[in-house]
Structure formats: C-alpha cells, structure tokens
CSV table of C-alpha atoms and ligand atoms in Angstrom, one decimal:
chain,number,residue,atom,x,y,z
A,1244,MET,CA,83.3,64.3,41.4
A,1245,LYS,CA,83.7,66.5,38.2
A,1246,PRO,CA,80.3,67.2,36.7
A,1247,LEU,CA,79.7,65.7,33.2
A,1248,LYS,CA,79.5,68.2,30.4
A,1249,LEU,CA,75.9,69.2,29.5
A,1250,TYR,CA,75.1,69.4,25.8
A,1251,GLN,CA,73.1,72.0,24.0
A,1252,GLY,CA,70.3,71.2,21.6
A,1253,GLN,CA,68.8,67.9,20.6
A,1254,THR,CA,71.6,66.3,18.6
A,1255,PRO,CA,74.2,64.5,20.6
A,1256,SER,CA,77.8,64.6,19.7
A,1257,PRO,CA,79.0,60.9,19.5
A,1258,LYS,CA,82.6,61.9,20.2
A,1259,ASP,CA,81.8,64.0,23.3
A,1260,ALA,CA,79.2,61.4,24.6
A,1261,THR,CA,81.7,58.6,24.2
A,1262,ARG,CA,84.5,60.5,25.9
A,1263,ASP,CA,82.2,61.2,28.8
A,1264,ALA,CA,81.1,57.5,28.8
A,1265,VAL,CA,84.8,56.4,29.0
A,1266,SER,CA,85.4,58.8,31.9
A,1267,VAL,CA,82.5,57.1,33.8
A,1268,LEU,CA,83.9,53.6,33.0
A,1269,ARG,CA,87.3,54.7,34.4
A,1270,ARG,CA,85.6,55.3,37.7
A,1271,GLY,CA,84.2,51.8,37.8
A,1272,LEU,CA,80.6,52.7,36.8
A,1273,LEU,CA,78.6,52.0,33.6
A,1274,PRO,CA,77.5,55.0,31.5
A,1275,ILE,CA,73.7,54.6,31.0
A,1276,VAL,CA,71.3,56.8,29.1
A,1277,GLU,CA,68.1,55.3,30.3
A,1278,ILE,CA,66.3,52.1,31.4
A,1279,PHE,CA,62.7,51.7,30.3
A,1280,TYR,CA,60.0,49.1,29.8
A,1281,SER,CA,58.2,48.9,26.4
A,1282,LEU,CA,57.6,46.5,23.5
A,1283,GLN,CA,60.3,45.5,21.1
A,1284,GLY,CA,59.3,47.4,18.0
A,1285,GLU,CA,61.6,46.1,15.3
A,1286,GLY,CA,62.8,42.8,13.8
A,1287,SER,CA,61.9,39.3,14.6
A,1288,ARG,CA,61.1,40.0,18.3
A,1289,THR,CA,58.5,42.7,17.4
A,1290,GLY,CA,55.7,42.8,19.9
A,1291,GLN,CA,57.5,41.1,22.8
A,1292,ALA,CA,57.6,43.0,26.2
A,1293,THR,CA,61.2,44.1,26.8
A,1294,VAL,CA,63.2,46.1,29.3
A,1295,PHE,CA,65.6,48.4,27.4
A,1296,VAL,CA,68.9,49.4,28.8
A,1297,ARG,CA,70.5,52.1,26.7
A,1298,VAL,CA,74.3,52.5,27.0
A,1299,ALA,CA,75.8,55.9,26.3
A,1300,GLY,CA,78.3,56.8,23.4
A,1301,CYS,CA,78.7,55.4,19.9
A,1302,SER,CA,81.5,54.5,17.5
A,1303,LEU,CA,79.7,56.2,14.6
A,1304,ALA,CA,77.9,59.5,13.8
A,1305,CYS,CA,75.2,58.5,11.4
A,1306,SER,CA,73.5,61.3,9.5
A,1307,PHE,CA,70.1,59.8,10.2
A,1308,CYS,CA,70.6,59.0,13.9
A,1309,ASP,CA,67.7,60.1,16.1
A,1310,THR,CA,69.1,58.5,19.3
A,1311,ASP,CA,70.2,60.7,22.2
A,1312,PHE,CA,73.1,58.7,23.7
A,1313,ARG,CA,74.5,61.1,26.2
A,1314,VAL,CA,75.3,59.9,29.7
A,1315,ARG,CA,72.4,60.4,32.0
A,1316,ARG,CA,73.0,57.9,34.8
A,1317,GLU,CA,76.2,56.4,36.3
A,1318,MET,CA,75.4,53.0,37.7
A,1319,ILE,CA,77.0,49.8,39.1
A,1320,VAL,CA,76.0,46.5,37.6
A,1321,ALA,CA,73.9,45.5,40.7
A,1322,GLU,CA,71.9,48.7,40.5
A,1323,ILE,CA,71.0,48.1,36.8
A,1324,VAL,CA,70.1,44.4,37.5
A,1325,ALA,CA,67.9,45.5,40.5
A,1326,GLU,CA,66.1,48.1,38.4
A,1327,VAL,CA,65.5,45.6,35.5
A,1328,ARG,CA,64.2,42.9,37.8
A,1329,GLY,CA,61.6,45.4,39.1
A,1330,TYR,CA,59.8,45.1,35.8
A,1331,ASN,CA,59.4,41.3,36.1
A,1332,CYS,CA,60.0,40.8,32.4
A,1333,PRO,CA,62.2,38.0,31.0
A,1334,TRP,CA,63.6,39.8,28.0
A,1335,VAL,CA,66.2,42.6,28.2
A,1336,CYS,CA,67.5,44.5,25.2
A,1337,LEU,CA,70.9,46.2,25.5
A,1338,THR,CA,71.1,49.0,23.1
A,1339,GLY,CA,72.8,52.3,22.5
A,1340,GLY,CA,74.6,54.2,21.1
A,1341,GLU,CA,76.9,51.2,20.7
A,1342,PRO,CA,76.9,48.8,23.7
A,1343,THR,CA,79.8,46.7,22.4
A,1344,LEU,CA,82.2,49.6,22.5
A,1345,TYR,CA,83.0,48.8,26.1
A,1346,ALA,CA,84.3,45.5,27.4
A,1347,GLU,CA,82.9,46.4,30.8
A,1348,VAL,CA,79.3,45.8,29.5
A,1349,GLY,CA,80.1,42.0,29.4
A,1350,ALA,CA,79.8,41.9,33.2
A,1351,LEU,CA,76.3,43.4,32.9
A,1352,CYS,CA,75.3,40.7,30.4
A,1353,ASP,CA,76.5,37.9,32.7
A,1354,ALA,CA,74.8,39.4,35.7
A,1355,LEU,CA,71.5,39.7,33.8
A,1356,HIS,CA,71.8,36.1,32.7
A,1357,ASP,CA,72.6,35.0,36.3
A,1358,ALA,CA,69.4,36.8,37.3
A,1359,GLY,CA,67.4,34.7,34.9
A,1360,HIS,CA,66.9,37.1,32.0
A,1361,ARG,CA,67.2,36.5,28.3
A,1362,LEU,CA,69.4,39.0,26.6
A,1363,GLN,CA,69.1,40.7,23.2
A,1364,ILE,CA,71.8,43.2,22.0
A,1365,GLU,CA,71.5,45.7,19.2
A,1366,THR,CA,74.8,46.6,17.6
A,1367,ASN,CA,76.2,48.2,14.5
A,1368,GLY,CA,78.5,45.1,14.3
A,1369,MET,CA,81.9,46.7,14.4
A,1370,PHE,CA,83.1,45.2,17.6
A,1371,PRO,CA,82.3,41.5,18.1
A,1372,ARG,CA,82.3,40.3,21.7
A,1373,PRO,CA,82.0,36.5,21.4
A,1374,ASP,CA,82.6,35.9,25.1
A,1375,TRP,CA,79.5,37.7,26.3
A,1376,ARG,CA,76.4,35.6,27.1
A,1377,LEU,CA,73.8,36.7,24.6
A,1378,ASP,CA,70.6,35.1,23.4
A,1379,HIS,CA,69.6,37.3,20.4
A,1380,ILE,CA,72.1,39.4,18.5
A,1381,THR,CA,70.6,42.1,16.2
A,1382,VAL,CA,73.1,43.7,13.8
A,1383,SER,CA,72.2,46.9,12.1
A,1384,PRO,CA,75.2,47.5,9.8
A,1385,LYS,CA,76.0,51.2,9.0
A,1386,GLU,CA,78.3,50.7,6.0
A,1387,SER,CA,76.8,53.8,4.3
A,1388,GLU,CA,78.0,55.9,7.3
A,1389,GLY,CA,81.6,54.5,7.5
A,1390,GLY,CA,80.8,51.4,9.6
A,1391,THR,CA,82.5,48.1,9.1
A,1392,LEU,CA,81.0,44.7,9.7
A,1393,ALA,CA,82.9,42.1,11.8
A,1394,PRO,CA,82.7,38.7,10.0
A,1395,TRP,CA,82.0,37.0,13.4
A,1396,TYR,CA,78.4,38.2,13.1
A,1397,PHE,CA,77.7,36.3,9.9
A,1398,GLU,CA,77.8,33.1,12.1
A,1399,ASN,CA,76.5,34.4,15.3
A,1400,ALA,CA,73.8,37.0,14.7
A,1401,ALA,CA,70.1,36.2,14.9
A,1402,GLU,CA,69.2,38.9,12.4
A,1403,PHE,CA,70.6,41.7,10.3
A,1404,LYS,CA,68.5,44.9,10.0
A,1405,TYR,CA,69.3,47.3,7.2
A,1406,VAL,CA,68.0,50.9,7.3
A,1407,ILE,CA,66.9,51.6,3.7
A,1408,ASP,CA,66.6,54.9,2.0
A,1409,ASP,CA,67.4,54.0,-1.6
A,1410,GLU,CA,68.7,51.4,-4.1
A,1411,THR,CA,72.2,51.7,-2.8
A,1412,ASP,CA,71.2,50.7,0.7
A,1413,LEU,CA,69.2,47.8,-0.8
A,1414,ALA,CA,72.2,46.6,-2.8
A,1415,ARG,CA,74.2,46.6,0.5
A,1416,ALA,CA,71.6,44.4,2.2
A,1417,LEU,CA,71.5,42.0,-0.8
A,1418,ALA,CA,75.3,41.7,-0.7
A,1419,ASN,CA,75.1,40.3,2.8
A,1420,PRO,CA,76.4,36.7,2.4
A,1421,CYS,CA,73.8,35.4,4.9
A,1422,ALA,CA,70.9,36.4,2.6
A,1423,GLY,CA,68.8,33.4,1.7
A,1424,LYS,CA,71.0,30.6,3.2
A,1425,PRO,CA,69.2,27.9,5.2
A,1426,ASP,CA,69.6,28.4,9.0
A,1427,SER,CA,71.4,31.7,8.5
A,1428,PRO,CA,70.5,35.0,10.3
A,1429,LEU,CA,67.3,36.7,9.1
A,1430,LEU,CA,67.7,39.7,6.9
A,1431,PHE,CA,65.3,42.6,7.5
A,1432,LEU,CA,64.8,45.8,5.5
A,1433,GLN,CA,63.7,48.7,7.6
A,1434,PRO,CA,62.6,51.8,5.7
A,1435,ASN,CA,64.2,54.9,7.2
A,1436,ALA,CA,61.7,57.0,9.1
A,1437,LEU,CA,58.8,55.3,7.3
A,1438,ASN,CA,59.5,57.5,4.3
A,1439,PRO,CA,56.9,56.4,1.8
A,1440,ALA,CA,59.3,55.9,-1.1
A,1441,ALA,CA,61.6,53.8,1.1
A,1442,VAL,CA,58.6,51.8,2.3
A,1443,GLN,CA,57.6,51.0,-1.3
A,1444,LEU,CA,61.2,50.1,-2.2
A,1445,CYS,CA,61.3,47.7,0.7
A,1446,ILE,CA,58.0,46.1,-0.1
A,1447,SER,CA,59.0,45.6,-3.7
A,1448,ALA,CA,62.4,44.1,-2.7
A,1449,VAL,CA,60.8,41.7,-0.2
A,1450,GLN,CA,58.3,40.6,-2.9
A,1451,ALA,CA,61.2,40.1,-5.4
A,1452,HIS,CA,63.3,38.1,-2.9
A,1453,PRO,CA,60.7,36.2,-0.8
A,1454,ASN,CA,63.2,33.7,0.6
A,1455,ARG,CA,65.9,36.2,1.4
A,1456,LEU,CA,64.2,39.4,2.8
A,1457,ARG,CA,61.6,40.5,5.4
A,1458,LEU,CA,60.1,43.8,6.2
A,1459,SER,CA,60.8,45.5,9.6
A,1460,LEU,CA,58.8,48.6,10.6
A,1461,GLN,CA,59.5,50.7,13.6
A,1462,THR,CA,56.1,49.7,15.2
A,1463,HIS,CA,56.9,51.6,18.4
A,1464,LYS,CA,56.9,54.8,16.4
A,1465,LEU,CA,53.6,53.9,14.7
A,1466,LEU,CA,52.1,53.3,18.2
A,1467,ASN,CA,53.8,56.3,19.7
A,1468,ILE,CA,55.4,54.3,22.5
A,1469,PRO,CA,59.0,54.5,23.7
B,2305,SF4,S1,75.3,53.4,15.0
B,2305,SF4,FE1,73.2,53.7,15.6
B,2305,SF4,S2,73.4,54.9,17.6
B,2305,SF4,FE2,75.4,55.0,16.5
B,2305,SF4,S3,75.2,57.0,15.4
B,2305,SF4,FE3,74.6,55.3,14.0
B,2305,SF4,S4,72.4,55.2,14.2
B,2305,SF4,FE4,73.1,56.4,15.9
C-alpha cells in the first residue's frame, strides 16, 4: 500500500487532505481523523456526552479553521461502529472537515443507527444528503469563505450555527430565512475564538432579537476538554 503523504506544520491543506481521503475511499475504506469521547460543546446539544467521529478532508479552506482534518486512520464501517459502541454512549456526532463530501459516509450513518445510536452531523451545508438517517443536523454556513448553502437544510436542519467576527457576519445570520419562524431550525451566533468584541456583538444581537437568535459558546474550549 502506498503510504499517505505526511504534512509539515500545524495547518492542514484541505486540498491535499481531501485528495488523500478520496484515495482511501477508492480502496473501500473510510478516511478518519479521530474517534473520541467528550461532551458536545456547542449549540442546542451542549453538555450531552457524545462520541465524535471526525472525517478527513473538507470542501472549503476557511481562514479561521483550527481543525486538523488530515487522514490518520483508514477504517471499515464495522471497525468504526465497534469502536463507538465501546464508549456505551447513545449520541454520536459525525464531524470533519466536511463529512457530507463523501457518499460513502451514508453507510456509516445507517450502520450506527442499526447499532442503536442517535446521530448528529455537523456540516457546512454545501452538500445535502437527504437519504442519510440523521437525528440532528447542525449547519455551520461558511458563506464568508466562499461556501454556499443548499436550500434543503432550511427545512431539515435542527440548527444553524454562525461563526461571528463582525457586523457583516451578523447580517448574514439575520438573512437566514429560518430566523424567528415558528418550528424552524434554531439560529445560533458563535463568537469566533471567544474574541471579546465578537462576544459582545453576539450578546447585543441576541438581546435585540430575543425570538430569533441564541448564543453558542465553545464550552469545550472553556473547559479545556477535546
Ligand atoms: S468548513 Fe469547517 S472544517 Fe472546513 S475549512 Fe471551514 S472551518 Fe475548517
């Protein structure tokens, strides 16, 4: 087997990581970065114990991205399910990178469901996969970084989570057509890197739009847990 390319430094290259992930998929395996057990730190599931399965590669290259999404493990679906089951936790969060980049991940969703798990997915919303069995869809749109948002998510997401740096980001969140409609997905503002100015901007916006917006903090970073 040809060894995967090793990257230098801390910042992954999305293009290279995705190319390596696709080469793993072609061999019938899933490209995984890591599987770990922690608490969900963001959005409406904050505080719930969750097994995270991080899929390698991404469709974007956001300037603020702090996620290492290089391929670390090449696994078959049964191996992933067995490892997840070892934590004896009902909730699993499929994250990335961008897990909806690859149709093959759908088989993992179905297998985790068949094993009795509830499934959250975190996506940038570019590639809807309506045929996957999912219980909680979290969309973090990256329009400021060239991302697009598939309209399917306006009907099917549980929540949208906007990373906020400034007023322009806030305007994008408020332009989401779901904001404030009854029974529509929740709309969270998440200050980027807990930057104090962004935190204050988010607090003021939530106070100004109490029926439309909520605050999401990266509580796992505050607690220094993975
Ligand atoms: S979509 Fe998410 S994982 Fe991908 S580059 Fe942007 S912040 Fe990073």
